[in-house]
Amino acid sequence: MKHLKKLLFGFILLSFSSVAIAGEGMWLPLLLKALNENEMKTMGMKMSVEDVYSVNKSSLKDAIVHFGGFCTSEIISPDGLLLTNHHCGYGQIQSHSSVENNLLKNGFWAKTKSDELENPGLTATFIDRIDDVSKQVLAGINNKMTDKERQSAIDLNLEVVKKTYNLKDYQELVIRPFYNGNQYFAFTTTIYRDVRLVGTPPESIGKFGSDTDNWVWPRHTGDFSLFRIYAGPDNLPADYSEANVPYKPKHFLPISLDGVEEDDFTLIFGFPGRTNQYLPGVAVEQTMNVLNPAKIKIRDTALKIIDKYMRADESVRIQYASKFARVANYWKKWIGENQGLKSTDALGRKRKFEAEFTQNNKTKTGRTLLSDFTSYYKNIEEVALTRDYYSEIAIRNIELLNMQRYIRRLVSTYEENGETGYDQYKGRLAGFFDNFYKNYRADIDQEVFTALVKLYVEDVKPEYVPEGFNALSGVDSYKNLSKLIYQNTAFTNKESVEALMALPAAEAVAKIKMDPAYKLGVQWENLYNEKVARPYSSKKMRIDSLQRIYMQSIIETFPKQKFYPDANSTMRVTYGQVKGYQPRDAVSYTPVTYLDGVIEKYVPDDYEFDVNDKLLELYNNKDYGQYADTNGKVPVCFIGSNHTTGGNSGSPAIDAHGNLIGLNFDRVWEGTMSDINYDPSICRNIMVDARYILFIVDKYAGATHLIDEMKLVHPKRKKK
Ligand code: ARG
Ligand code: ASP
């Protein structure tokens, strides 16, 4: 509580404060009143913070939905219509696509509700309320406790706190640490399980510019898709059923037709995933110079191989579209992050901050903290790097090893729980096999295997290399090894895996254990667990607890500043203004792009920059309906000074009055380091303009029945 009070008073921003470009911070909605309301109003907000978040009446928060646990989405109609990014719905859109019926390529618009497509496993989570439970969770905790003692005391307290909640049977409680474990907040959630696909533009709109334009401004992507939440007859969560009805929301966002101008107030409401704003300089240095370069190199290698196959074969393009985009996204982000950390002199800034910290903090802990960090990070570096190699190679990018892990779990289930357990788990695997093999090409994977295993053997210390790889040298030996494995394993195609599954359990298990992919998987993982994962986690635990003490000391050392908690996939509000920026000397970006820019970038038949005929026709005829700006052009995207990160995709951009003006989906290239070193002068989030979304739904797709469901408003006209 003491720390919270410190947070509540004092209104100086952490770095480089200036009202004109304020925007740093991802704030807890329930603390806006105490921490942010004044600033928000100064920046142009016309609502009260109770309109943004309230547990007593309906508020904006009731329209904000965690989409599948990885993106944000929002309700935009009284019938549960849900707006999110195209790239957030990508997996679902792809799963409904085939070469004959290619939703990625052609888009999809359900004509009636009965045409909307079911998405097994997809969830939509509402936040019913948020409570500060720090006092209860940290009761009895003191600094003399070891990390283990502290954790078990907290675990016990968490159980007690959970019991104080009278949850309905459809609710769940999530309690998360904030400020590295110095505070705890509880989120009461309701999770809907029937979420259907309603509409999506073709990729040439929804993913226009693809990976070339990803993380880049100026941008011209219509990155949106539409879903709908269905509920049981009581409006409560239900499993998919034809009898389900459209969910009736407590609140839905009206959509503004008036657009944005520079300096307009913007509020982003969503579920930012993870940031690391308070790391010590040594940690940033390690990320920048050791870990990021390794991950970039590995992904670069895998992506080049997959790209080659995708360009050559349309069916591979569909099969690998989602996987490729996922791997390419962070590959590019780390490249941008590293450049940005250098160009903003993140290390210099950290050092400066640390010098100030040391000067102002005269406690015993404060004196040793930073040197402890230095030795701890040095000490973890080797296993941290090997861990990244292993997870990028054996977990993320070699698909055979991924499949092998599932099959291995089947074996261990058999050994632990006998045939009953085996049969149960096998039943669950059936659907997974279908999905996996639908999008799998063993020849591509084999080439990835060859290249990545070579990287692993060459780059990590020999003690982390599994025996099976020991004798490898020269490209051919890697090729021969992968050939041997891929030709002899049963796991590269569905038929042979199904044949295995058809055998009696004992026989299948015996066969699986002889499989070369299985053997390699066991050997590599055991070695990894013993020599990397275990030491890593004990070293990381020490770092985490030091970080918790550092965070607390920062707050205590600078009592006049307000510090926002790092993102942790919980609901946050960030606010800023529509703003251009200057990325380099003599270069200046304005904040809005137009359809004219799509046409400028148009490259016929290109796989990233093609524009389809219908959109060209609308452009040529200037058939823009009510969606053009005052200059007669259709806006496509805009940028603002809102502090966002991964997970904020699909977040609504909301105007001063509470109307939807845009849909967040990305950040600008020069600002991709914002997760580690936010710089208000160049960090900008990118949003699709709401009018572009409406224009595509209405004029491009002719889905006027969807427009009719929405509430379109003119807040700026009303003002006059
Ligand atoms: N960079 C954005 C985010 O981190 C958008 C990614 C989707 N687009 C893509 N071309 N992969 O998720
Ligand atoms: N594109 C990101 C997302 O998917 C947003 C970001 O990283 O800015 O959440």
XYZ file of C-alpha atoms and ligand atoms in Angstrom:
741
model
C 0.000 0.000 0.000
C 2.847 2.316 0.842
C 4.112 2.008 -2.707
C 0.735 2.506 -4.203
C 0.371 5.784 -2.347
C 3.691 6.829 -3.713
C 2.430 6.006 -7.144
C -0.694 7.983 -6.635
C 0.950 11.288 -5.917
C 3.222 13.235 -8.121
C 2.617 13.697 -11.790
C 5.891 13.729 -13.580
C 6.346 11.282 -16.380
C 9.187 8.816 -16.241
C 11.073 10.115 -19.185
C 11.187 13.290 -21.215
C 7.806 14.564 -20.188
C 6.077 17.060 -22.386
C 2.332 17.397 -22.607
C 2.368 17.793 -26.358
C 3.817 14.354 -26.901
C 2.769 12.620 -23.723
C 1.549 9.124 -24.294
C 3.917 6.895 -22.420
C 2.363 4.327 -20.131
C -0.078 1.443 -20.025
C -2.383 2.178 -17.165
C -4.735 0.120 -15.081
C -8.299 1.214 -15.847
C -9.292 1.283 -12.175
C -6.502 3.723 -11.301
C -7.203 6.306 -14.017
C -9.053 8.560 -11.641
C -6.116 8.831 -9.279
C -3.295 8.832 -11.779
C -4.372 9.991 -15.193
C -7.664 11.830 -15.405
C -6.185 15.327 -15.270
C -3.661 14.610 -17.943
C -6.230 12.892 -20.135
C -8.473 15.924 -19.946
C -5.592 18.273 -20.695
C -4.920 16.201 -23.767
C -8.484 16.582 -24.971
C -10.602 13.848 -23.413
C -14.222 14.942 -22.980
C -15.506 11.876 -21.117
C -15.057 11.194 -17.442
C -12.946 8.227 -16.405
C -16.117 6.513 -15.129
C -17.251 6.416 -18.751
C -14.062 4.519 -19.514
C -14.110 2.109 -16.606
C -16.767 1.501 -14.025
C -18.008 -1.558 -12.181
C -21.294 0.059 -11.255
C -22.596 1.128 -14.638
C -21.902 0.172 -18.202
C -18.709 1.715 -19.503
C -16.313 1.416 -22.431
C -14.619 -1.528 -20.735
C -17.734 -3.647 -21.322
C -17.098 -3.448 -25.056
C -13.453 -4.526 -24.806
C -12.782 -8.210 -25.356
C -9.630 -10.297 -25.059
C -9.634 -12.170 -28.368
C -8.402 -15.761 -28.086
C -6.114 -14.649 -25.257
C -3.598 -13.122 -27.686
C -5.248 -10.091 -29.297
C -7.819 -7.454 -28.442
C -11.235 -6.932 -30.033
C -14.287 -4.787 -29.401
C -18.045 -4.995 -29.693
C -19.474 -2.680 -32.332
C -23.137 -3.622 -32.469
C -25.992 -4.527 -30.140
C -25.787 -8.016 -31.660
C -22.320 -8.894 -30.426
C -20.478 -7.999 -33.631
C -16.781 -8.109 -32.838
C -14.060 -6.151 -34.603
C -10.432 -7.242 -34.530
C -7.444 -7.311 -36.867
C -7.169 -9.473 -39.955
C -3.882 -10.756 -38.558
C -5.592 -11.679 -35.271
C -8.257 -13.716 -37.032
C -5.680 -15.049 -39.480
C -5.491 -18.585 -38.086
C -9.271 -18.897 -38.239
C -9.534 -17.384 -41.708
C -6.828 -19.735 -42.915
C -8.504 -22.741 -41.309
C -11.606 -22.120 -43.434
C -9.501 -21.757 -46.597
C -8.537 -24.196 -49.314
C -7.283 -23.731 -52.876
C -10.896 -24.072 -54.119
C -12.418 -21.865 -51.437
C -9.694 -19.449 -50.543
C -10.937 -16.992 -47.934
C -7.448 -15.567 -47.541
C -7.360 -14.644 -51.188
C -10.984 -13.742 -51.824
C -12.232 -12.542 -48.492
C -15.489 -13.693 -46.953
C -18.739 -11.992 -45.988
C -21.487 -13.992 -44.308
C -24.757 -12.967 -45.966
C -26.864 -14.008 -43.017
C -26.138 -15.063 -39.466
C -26.506 -18.702 -40.448
C -23.563 -18.300 -42.839
C -21.221 -17.243 -40.038
C -18.439 -19.777 -39.483
C -17.740 -21.688 -36.288
C -14.202 -21.549 -34.817
C -13.539 -24.367 -32.356
C -11.322 -23.285 -29.488
C -11.632 -19.545 -30.097
C -12.629 -17.568 -27.002
C -13.775 -14.031 -26.203
C -13.065 -12.841 -22.670
C -14.736 -9.937 -20.871
C -13.405 -8.284 -17.730
C -16.211 -7.919 -15.219
C -14.203 -6.147 -12.568
C -10.651 -5.416 -11.396
C -9.578 -5.223 -7.747
C -6.373 -4.284 -6.035
C -5.601 -7.318 -3.861
C -1.984 -6.389 -3.059
C -2.562 -6.123 0.655
C -4.140 -9.571 0.963
C -1.690 -11.309 -1.390
C 1.367 -9.775 0.259
C 0.114 -10.228 3.839
C 2.874 -11.572 6.055
C 5.526 -11.236 3.362
C 8.833 -9.743 4.452
C 12.245 -9.143 2.987
C 13.930 -11.752 5.114
C 12.112 -14.581 3.382
C 13.918 -16.643 0.784
C 12.397 -16.628 -2.698
C 10.904 -20.042 -2.049
C 9.374 -19.062 1.281
C 8.010 -15.911 -0.234
C 6.423 -17.785 -3.120
C 4.757 -20.394 -0.947
C 3.385 -17.729 1.385
C 1.994 -15.877 -1.635
C 0.482 -19.068 -3.024
C -1.341 -19.652 0.250
C -2.585 -16.063 0.310
C -3.801 -16.379 -3.268
C -5.951 -19.320 -2.268
C -7.432 -17.267 0.565
C -8.156 -14.328 -1.740
C -9.828 -16.575 -4.289
C -12.190 -17.865 -1.642
C -13.378 -14.348 -0.857
C -14.802 -14.086 -4.363
C -18.287 -15.332 -4.949
C -17.774 -16.274 -8.531
C -20.679 -17.287 -10.730
C -20.091 -20.615 -12.395
C -19.354 -18.918 -15.720
C -16.733 -16.592 -14.185
C -13.034 -17.051 -13.664
C -10.631 -15.167 -11.447
C -7.173 -14.238 -12.653
C -4.729 -12.708 -10.181
C -1.565 -11.236 -11.642
C 1.582 -9.679 -10.204
C 2.353 -6.071 -11.167
C 5.535 -4.057 -10.780
C 7.488 -7.332 -10.774
C 5.508 -8.717 -7.861
C 5.234 -5.594 -5.710
C 1.479 -5.402 -6.285
C -1.312 -7.791 -7.249
C -4.566 -7.202 -9.074
C -7.486 -9.596 -9.501
C -9.510 -9.762 -12.710
C -12.939 -11.322 -12.695
C -13.599 -12.597 -16.201
C -16.361 -14.140 -18.271
C -15.244 -16.237 -21.219
C -17.459 -16.834 -24.248
C -16.717 -19.930 -26.300
C -18.837 -19.571 -29.418
C -17.166 -16.948 -31.606
C -17.970 -17.058 -35.319
C -16.320 -15.529 -38.344
C -18.558 -12.915 -39.957
C -16.386 -11.174 -42.490
C -12.896 -10.545 -43.724
C -11.442 -8.578 -46.597
C -9.111 -10.414 -48.970
C -5.446 -10.469 -48.004
C -4.742 -7.893 -50.683
C -6.557 -5.454 -48.378
C -6.278 -7.048 -44.921
C -2.590 -7.781 -45.313
C -1.711 -5.251 -48.006
C 2.049 -4.668 -47.970
C 2.528 -7.935 -46.076
C 5.950 -8.407 -44.512
C 7.625 -5.619 -46.478
C 5.323 -3.025 -44.928
C 4.976 -4.771 -41.569
C 6.210 -2.506 -38.705
C 6.474 0.393 -41.123
C 4.926 3.801 -41.629
C 3.507 5.047 -44.011
C 1.128 2.115 -44.025
C -1.862 1.195 -46.184
C -3.230 -2.000 -44.668
C -6.930 -2.646 -44.005
C -5.976 -4.975 -41.166
C -9.423 -5.928 -39.859
C -11.846 -8.825 -39.653
C -15.268 -9.290 -38.106
C -16.504 -11.967 -35.745
C -19.604 -12.396 -33.629
C -19.987 -13.658 -30.088
C -22.803 -16.127 -29.531
C -24.351 -16.928 -26.166
C -26.854 -19.329 -24.725
C -30.510 -18.171 -24.450
C -29.613 -16.555 -21.075
C -26.900 -14.423 -22.767
C -24.262 -16.407 -20.845
C -21.302 -18.352 -22.248
C -22.148 -21.636 -23.958
C -20.393 -24.198 -26.108
C -21.051 -23.885 -29.816
C -24.622 -24.787 -30.676
C -26.947 -23.886 -33.493
C -29.411 -22.849 -30.838
C -27.071 -20.140 -29.533
C -28.041 -16.520 -30.125
C -26.016 -13.338 -30.759
C -24.619 -11.982 -27.512
C -26.278 -8.817 -26.186
C -23.515 -6.571 -24.843
C -23.659 -4.187 -21.889
C -21.983 -1.668 -24.157
C -20.921 -1.408 -27.782
C -18.821 1.264 -29.441
C -20.500 3.757 -31.764
C -18.340 4.498 -34.799
C -17.361 8.023 -35.709
C -17.667 9.119 -39.319
C -15.838 12.365 -38.617
C -12.294 11.043 -38.725
C -9.180 12.406 -37.117
C -6.818 15.354 -37.377
C -3.396 15.881 -35.888
C -3.563 16.405 -32.093
C -6.971 14.772 -31.643
C -7.203 12.833 -28.389
C -6.938 9.039 -28.744
C -7.435 6.298 -26.216
C -6.409 2.692 -26.777
C -8.098 0.082 -24.662
C -6.755 -3.450 -24.730
C -4.561 -6.280 -23.545
C -0.873 -5.426 -24.078
C 1.245 -8.582 -23.724
C 4.686 -7.877 -22.349
C 7.058 -4.966 -21.930
C 10.369 -4.609 -20.096
C 10.625 -0.929 -19.382
C 12.587 -1.167 -16.128
C 15.401 -3.524 -17.035
C 18.906 -2.636 -15.952
C 21.323 -1.611 -18.704
C 23.188 -4.932 -18.592
C 20.008 -6.761 -19.498
C 19.299 -4.445 -22.409
C 22.845 -4.896 -23.585
C 22.463 -8.669 -23.505
C 19.195 -8.556 -25.428
C 20.708 -6.227 -27.994
C 24.101 -7.808 -28.509
C 23.589 -11.476 -27.747
C 20.018 -12.758 -27.724
C 18.328 -10.719 -30.455
C 21.074 -11.310 -33.047
C 20.922 -15.080 -32.435
C 17.155 -15.248 -32.804
C 17.239 -13.057 -35.894
C 19.822 -15.304 -37.519
C 17.879 -18.508 -36.826
C 14.583 -17.142 -38.096
C 16.247 -15.589 -41.095
C 17.514 -19.033 -42.068
C 14.139 -20.751 -41.629
C 12.169 -17.987 -43.346
C 14.336 -17.983 -46.466
C 13.654 -21.680 -46.974
C 9.907 -21.443 -46.407
C 9.622 -18.335 -48.567
C 11.233 -20.136 -51.483
C 8.585 -22.874 -51.374
C 5.702 -20.472 -50.804
C 6.577 -18.416 -53.831
C 6.731 -21.540 -55.997
C 3.476 -23.178 -55.003
C 0.052 -21.685 -54.279
C -1.004 -24.523 -51.991
C 2.143 -24.132 -49.899
C 1.385 -20.443 -49.716
C -1.924 -21.183 -48.029
C -0.490 -23.934 -45.857
C 2.365 -21.855 -44.535
C 0.785 -18.383 -44.610
C -0.052 -18.168 -40.933
C 3.124 -19.863 -39.691
C 5.301 -17.732 -41.909
C 3.651 -14.498 -40.814
C 4.074 -15.419 -37.172
C 7.764 -16.223 -37.499
C 8.467 -13.250 -39.779
C 6.694 -10.819 -37.475
C 9.082 -11.061 -34.563
C 12.089 -11.646 -36.781
C 11.471 -8.203 -38.216
C 10.535 -6.710 -34.874
C 13.854 -7.748 -33.298
C 15.744 -6.204 -36.198
C 13.852 -2.946 -35.686
C 14.194 -3.167 -31.936
C 17.951 -3.492 -32.152
C 18.242 -0.576 -34.555
C 15.999 1.556 -32.349
C 17.855 0.679 -29.162
C 21.041 1.854 -30.834
C 19.643 4.981 -32.442
C 17.952 6.134 -29.234
C 21.057 5.302 -27.217
C 19.082 3.081 -24.885
C 22.232 2.020 -23.077
C 23.362 5.579 -22.515
C 19.954 6.429 -21.115
C 19.940 3.428 -18.839
C 23.372 4.354 -17.541
C 22.253 7.874 -16.878
C 19.188 6.662 -15.054
C 21.236 4.201 -13.043
C 23.679 6.923 -12.034
C 20.758 9.021 -10.808
C 19.345 6.050 -9.005
C 22.599 5.344 -7.240
C 22.982 8.965 -6.321
C 19.528 9.203 -4.813
C 19.297 5.806 -3.220
C 21.584 5.523 -0.267
C 20.250 2.254 1.108
C 22.385 -0.825 1.471
C 20.329 -2.727 -1.085
C 20.469 0.156 -3.509
C 24.241 0.179 -3.399
C 24.651 -3.424 -4.475
C 21.661 -3.873 -6.775
C 23.262 -2.810 -10.006
C 26.498 -4.674 -9.546
C 24.480 -7.758 -8.600
C 22.559 -7.403 -11.848
C 25.820 -7.249 -13.754
C 27.094 -10.464 -12.278
C 23.733 -12.236 -12.479
C 23.280 -11.385 -16.160
C 26.810 -12.398 -16.975
C 26.204 -15.617 -15.175
C 23.007 -16.460 -17.047
C 24.210 -15.468 -20.519
C 25.447 -18.827 -21.767
C 22.352 -20.783 -20.774
C 20.061 -17.954 -21.842
C 21.590 -17.977 -25.296
C 21.460 -21.769 -25.567
C 17.877 -21.667 -24.366
C 16.980 -19.301 -27.187
C 18.738 -21.557 -29.690
C 16.870 -24.572 -28.426
C 13.484 -22.943 -28.319
C 13.841 -21.267 -31.710
C 15.174 -24.429 -33.352
C 13.780 -27.486 -31.605
C 10.498 -25.977 -30.462
C 9.492 -23.267 -32.865
C 10.954 -23.908 -36.261
C 11.482 -27.654 -36.779
C 7.946 -28.899 -37.086
C 8.810 -32.595 -36.890
C 10.200 -32.080 -33.402
C 7.067 -30.250 -32.450
C 4.929 -33.204 -33.593
C 7.314 -35.573 -31.885
C 6.682 -33.853 -28.552
C 2.958 -34.555 -28.788
C 3.543 -38.187 -29.601
C 6.065 -38.440 -26.807
C 3.485 -37.176 -24.371
C 1.314 -40.048 -25.526
C 4.048 -42.473 -24.547
C 4.540 -40.903 -21.123
C 0.787 -40.880 -20.555
C 0.784 -44.593 -21.291
C 3.629 -45.202 -18.909
C 2.050 -43.164 -16.145
C -1.658 -43.853 -16.566
C -1.870 -47.030 -18.594
C -4.253 -47.668 -21.433
C -7.109 -45.522 -20.178
C -4.930 -42.431 -20.064
C -3.430 -43.382 -23.396
C -6.815 -43.700 -25.082
C -8.032 -40.409 -23.697
C -5.004 -38.499 -24.850
C -5.044 -40.258 -28.217
C -8.624 -39.097 -28.687
C -7.582 -35.521 -28.101
C -4.675 -35.837 -30.522
C -6.848 -36.861 -33.467
C -8.030 -33.310 -34.190
C -4.547 -31.986 -33.678
C -3.145 -34.394 -36.280
C -5.695 -33.180 -38.827
C -4.696 -29.563 -38.298
C -1.011 -30.243 -38.235
C -0.780 -32.343 -41.393
C -3.166 -30.114 -43.314
C -0.467 -27.468 -43.159
C 2.652 -29.583 -43.216
C 5.186 -30.332 -45.925
C 7.898 -32.753 -44.858
C 10.299 -31.709 -47.624
C 10.253 -28.081 -46.480
C 10.621 -29.082 -42.870
C 13.518 -31.367 -43.709
C 15.373 -28.516 -45.358
C 14.724 -26.316 -42.329
C 15.970 -29.113 -40.086
C 19.203 -29.458 -42.050
C 19.952 -25.756 -41.900
C 18.967 -25.138 -38.295
C 20.673 -28.163 -36.805
C 23.819 -26.990 -38.519
C 23.453 -23.570 -36.902
C 22.905 -25.174 -33.531
C 25.932 -27.407 -33.698
C 28.134 -24.596 -34.936
C 26.958 -21.920 -32.526
C 26.357 -23.454 -29.101
C 28.976 -24.969 -26.822
C 29.656 -28.691 -27.501
C 28.334 -29.710 -24.097
C 24.824 -28.662 -25.201
C 24.947 -30.650 -28.437
C 23.146 -34.000 -28.367
C 25.287 -37.027 -29.078
C 23.516 -37.737 -32.344
C 24.892 -34.497 -33.775
C 28.438 -34.936 -32.545
C 30.035 -36.300 -35.635
C 28.476 -33.774 -37.978
C 30.622 -31.511 -40.106
C 30.162 -30.146 -43.586
C 26.800 -29.494 -45.234
C 26.434 -33.026 -46.549
C 26.628 -34.704 -43.201
C 23.692 -32.573 -42.004
C 21.788 -33.394 -45.152
C 22.448 -37.082 -44.719
C 21.362 -37.060 -41.133
C 18.113 -35.266 -41.854
C 17.438 -37.583 -44.774
C 17.917 -40.562 -42.529
C 15.541 -39.189 -39.933
C 12.868 -37.893 -42.298
C 12.855 -41.071 -44.361
C 12.560 -43.373 -41.415
C 10.286 -41.559 -39.009
C 6.571 -42.300 -39.020
C 5.756 -38.758 -37.905
C 6.027 -36.900 -41.201
C 2.686 -37.986 -42.562
C -0.794 -38.451 -41.309
C -1.288 -41.943 -42.725
C 1.697 -43.455 -40.961
C 0.824 -41.724 -37.706
C -2.730 -42.983 -37.981
C -1.426 -46.472 -38.688
C 0.561 -46.230 -35.454
C -2.502 -45.042 -33.596
C -4.488 -48.003 -34.879
C -2.174 -50.471 -33.141
C -2.813 -51.745 -29.622
C -1.295 -49.311 -27.114
C 1.650 -51.460 -26.038
C 2.629 -52.223 -29.590
C 2.307 -48.595 -30.697
C 4.409 -47.402 -27.783
C 7.123 -49.930 -28.549
C 7.204 -48.805 -32.170
C 7.187 -45.117 -31.308
C 10.151 -45.626 -29.040
C 12.155 -46.970 -31.965
C 11.318 -43.990 -34.149
C 14.381 -41.858 -35.022
C 12.518 -38.575 -34.475
C 11.375 -39.832 -31.103
C 14.884 -40.865 -30.153
C 16.380 -37.573 -31.167
C 13.636 -35.673 -29.377
C 14.198 -37.542 -26.110
C 17.934 -37.191 -26.259
C 17.933 -33.498 -27.109
C 15.291 -32.553 -24.611
C 16.852 -34.481 -21.740
C 20.162 -32.833 -22.384
C 18.456 -29.469 -22.636
C 16.488 -29.908 -19.418
C 19.492 -30.953 -17.440
C 22.107 -28.573 -18.772
C 20.072 -25.555 -19.823
C 16.517 -25.331 -18.541
C 17.217 -26.203 -14.941
C 20.196 -23.896 -14.397
C 18.406 -21.206 -16.383
C 15.342 -21.253 -14.212
C 17.249 -21.007 -10.943
C 19.380 -18.174 -12.315
C 16.294 -16.462 -13.681
C 14.546 -16.731 -10.341
C 17.360 -14.767 -8.712
C 17.186 -12.156 -11.436
C 13.419 -11.871 -11.066
C 13.615 -11.326 -7.371
C 16.358 -8.746 -7.815
C 14.172 -7.027 -10.420
C 11.317 -6.951 -7.925
C 13.546 -5.248 -5.363
C 14.890 -2.866 -8.008
C 11.374 -1.894 -9.089
C 10.391 -1.223 -5.506
C 13.546 0.812 -4.959
C 12.931 2.853 -8.109
C 9.461 3.761 -6.882
C 10.783 4.671 -3.457
C 13.770 6.569 -4.786
C 11.748 8.807 -7.085
C 8.578 9.454 -5.110
C 7.467 12.349 -7.302
C 7.344 10.320 -10.501
C 4.566 8.039 -11.515
C 5.481 4.662 -12.890
C 3.204 2.460 -14.918
C 3.456 -1.303 -14.531
C 4.969 -3.327 -17.364
C 2.450 -5.016 -19.633
C 1.404 -8.515 -18.546
C -1.541 -9.373 -20.820
C -4.000 -7.632 -18.524
C -6.469 -4.930 -19.450
C -4.856 -1.495 -19.835
C -5.633 1.963 -21.074
C -3.143 4.041 -22.968
C -3.815 7.477 -24.360
C -2.180 9.969 -26.627
C -2.904 12.091 -29.650
C -2.910 11.734 -33.397
C 0.686 12.692 -34.251
C 3.207 12.573 -37.050
C 6.912 12.249 -36.285
C 10.393 12.883 -37.583
C 12.244 9.606 -38.051
C 15.478 11.165 -39.301
C 17.075 14.414 -40.222
C 14.914 16.333 -42.700
C 12.303 13.575 -42.908
C 8.871 14.217 -41.519
C 5.832 11.934 -41.533
C 2.267 13.198 -41.506
C -0.196 11.105 -39.511
C -2.800 9.980 -42.075
C -2.545 7.817 -45.213
C -5.118 7.575 -47.984
C -6.361 5.159 -50.608
C -4.273 7.128 -53.086
C -1.246 5.669 -51.296
C -2.532 2.141 -51.853
C -2.626 2.903 -55.549
C 0.874 4.388 -55.416
C 2.174 1.136 -53.930
C 0.165 -1.065 -56.313
C 2.235 -3.698 -58.166
C -0.021 -5.863 -60.357
C 0.122 -9.573 -59.419
C 2.699 -8.973 -56.732
C 2.104 -11.163 -53.712
C 2.403 -8.268 -51.311
C 1.220 -5.211 -53.236
C -1.472 -6.377 -55.630
C -4.769 -4.463 -55.598
C -7.913 -6.179 -56.783
C -10.210 -4.910 -59.502
C -13.120 -4.027 -57.313
C -11.025 -1.716 -55.139
C -9.423 -0.174 -58.236
C -12.867 0.458 -59.663
C -14.087 2.170 -56.496
C -10.956 4.294 -56.535
C -11.231 5.193 -60.215
C -14.892 6.159 -59.833
C -14.237 7.929 -56.521
C -17.146 5.891 -55.279
C -16.507 6.584 -51.613
C -20.007 6.977 -50.156
C -19.946 8.749 -46.817
C -16.436 7.572 -45.993
C -14.197 10.214 -47.570
C -12.321 12.819 -45.565
C -13.047 16.532 -46.014
C -10.327 16.536 -48.690
C -12.348 14.052 -50.739
C -9.954 11.154 -50.136
C -10.591 7.877 -48.336
C -8.340 7.611 -45.283
C -6.661 4.249 -44.703
C -4.422 4.412 -41.611
C -3.270 6.926 -39.021
C -0.696 7.060 -36.257
C -0.725 8.373 -32.705
C 1.423 8.721 -29.615
C -0.201 5.819 -27.778
C 2.036 3.382 -25.940
C 1.141 -0.078 -27.239
C 2.702 -3.489 -27.648
C 1.977 -7.004 -28.940
C -1.494 -7.998 -27.749
C -2.789 -4.496 -28.395
C -3.559 -5.569 -31.913
C -7.252 -5.267 -32.494
C -7.568 -2.650 -29.761
C -10.038 0.110 -30.452
C -8.783 3.639 -30.933
C -11.408 5.726 -29.180
C -12.030 9.464 -29.533
C -12.532 12.078 -26.804
C -16.219 11.124 -26.523
C -16.012 7.327 -26.501
C -16.557 6.558 -30.204
C -14.476 4.211 -32.295
C -12.165 6.061 -34.685
C -9.695 3.335 -35.536
C -8.331 -0.126 -34.989
C -4.816 -0.547 -33.580
C -2.598 -3.045 -35.377
C 1.067 -2.112 -35.400
C 3.868 0.277 -34.504
C 6.268 2.320 -36.620
C 9.728 1.000 -37.505
C 11.721 3.586 -35.582
C 9.645 2.894 -32.473
C 9.732 -0.910 -32.286
C 12.138 -0.672 -29.339
C 9.294 0.806 -27.273
C 8.917 -2.397 -25.231
C 12.319 -1.759 -23.710
C 12.997 1.925 -24.224
C 9.909 3.997 -24.998
C 10.706 7.316 -26.655
C 7.725 9.638 -27.027
C 9.278 11.560 -29.882
C 9.305 8.624 -32.292
C 7.154 5.851 -30.816
C 3.851 5.739 -32.668
C 1.116 3.148 -32.884
C -0.553 2.460 -36.232
C -4.325 2.209 -36.589
C -6.673 1.462 -39.462
C -9.037 4.403 -39.846
C -12.590 3.353 -38.917
C -13.845 4.915 -42.145
C -11.655 2.614 -44.223
C -13.172 -0.362 -42.416
C -16.677 0.932 -43.094
C -15.793 1.743 -46.694
C -14.545 -1.806 -47.290
C -17.529 -3.431 -45.570
C -20.036 -1.205 -47.336
C -18.700 -0.162 -50.747
C -16.222 -2.976 -51.411
C -18.069 -5.962 -49.947
C -21.610 -4.633 -50.198
C -22.259 -6.013 -46.717
C -24.703 -3.221 -45.911
C -26.572 -5.468 -43.477
C -23.497 -5.238 -41.229
C -23.355 -1.459 -41.520
C -27.048 -1.375 -40.551
C -26.217 -3.166 -37.320
C -23.682 -0.535 -36.297
C -24.245 2.912 -34.884
C -22.503 5.550 -37.004
C -22.139 8.974 -35.408
C -20.896 12.504 -36.132
C -19.371 13.708 -32.854
C -17.573 16.632 -34.444
C -20.700 17.969 -36.128
C -22.612 17.734 -32.891
C -19.969 19.801 -31.190
C -20.392 22.719 -33.523
N 3.539 -6.193 -36.601
C 2.186 -6.379 -36.213
C 2.107 -7.138 -34.865
O 3.085 -7.310 -34.211
C 1.374 -6.997 -37.283
C 1.731 -8.382 -37.658
C 0.909 -9.024 -38.717
N 1.356 -8.750 -40.055
C 2.324 -9.428 -40.722
N 2.647 -9.042 -41.922
N 2.944 -10.459 -40.221
O 1.493 -8.121 -34.655
N 0.975 -6.065 -34.107
C 0.972 -6.193 -32.684
C -0.083 -7.173 -32.184
O -0.385 -8.128 -32.845
C 0.845 -4.867 -32.042
C 2.184 -4.278 -31.777
O 3.118 -5.033 -31.473
O 2.286 -3.057 -31.839
O -0.532 -7.126 -31.065
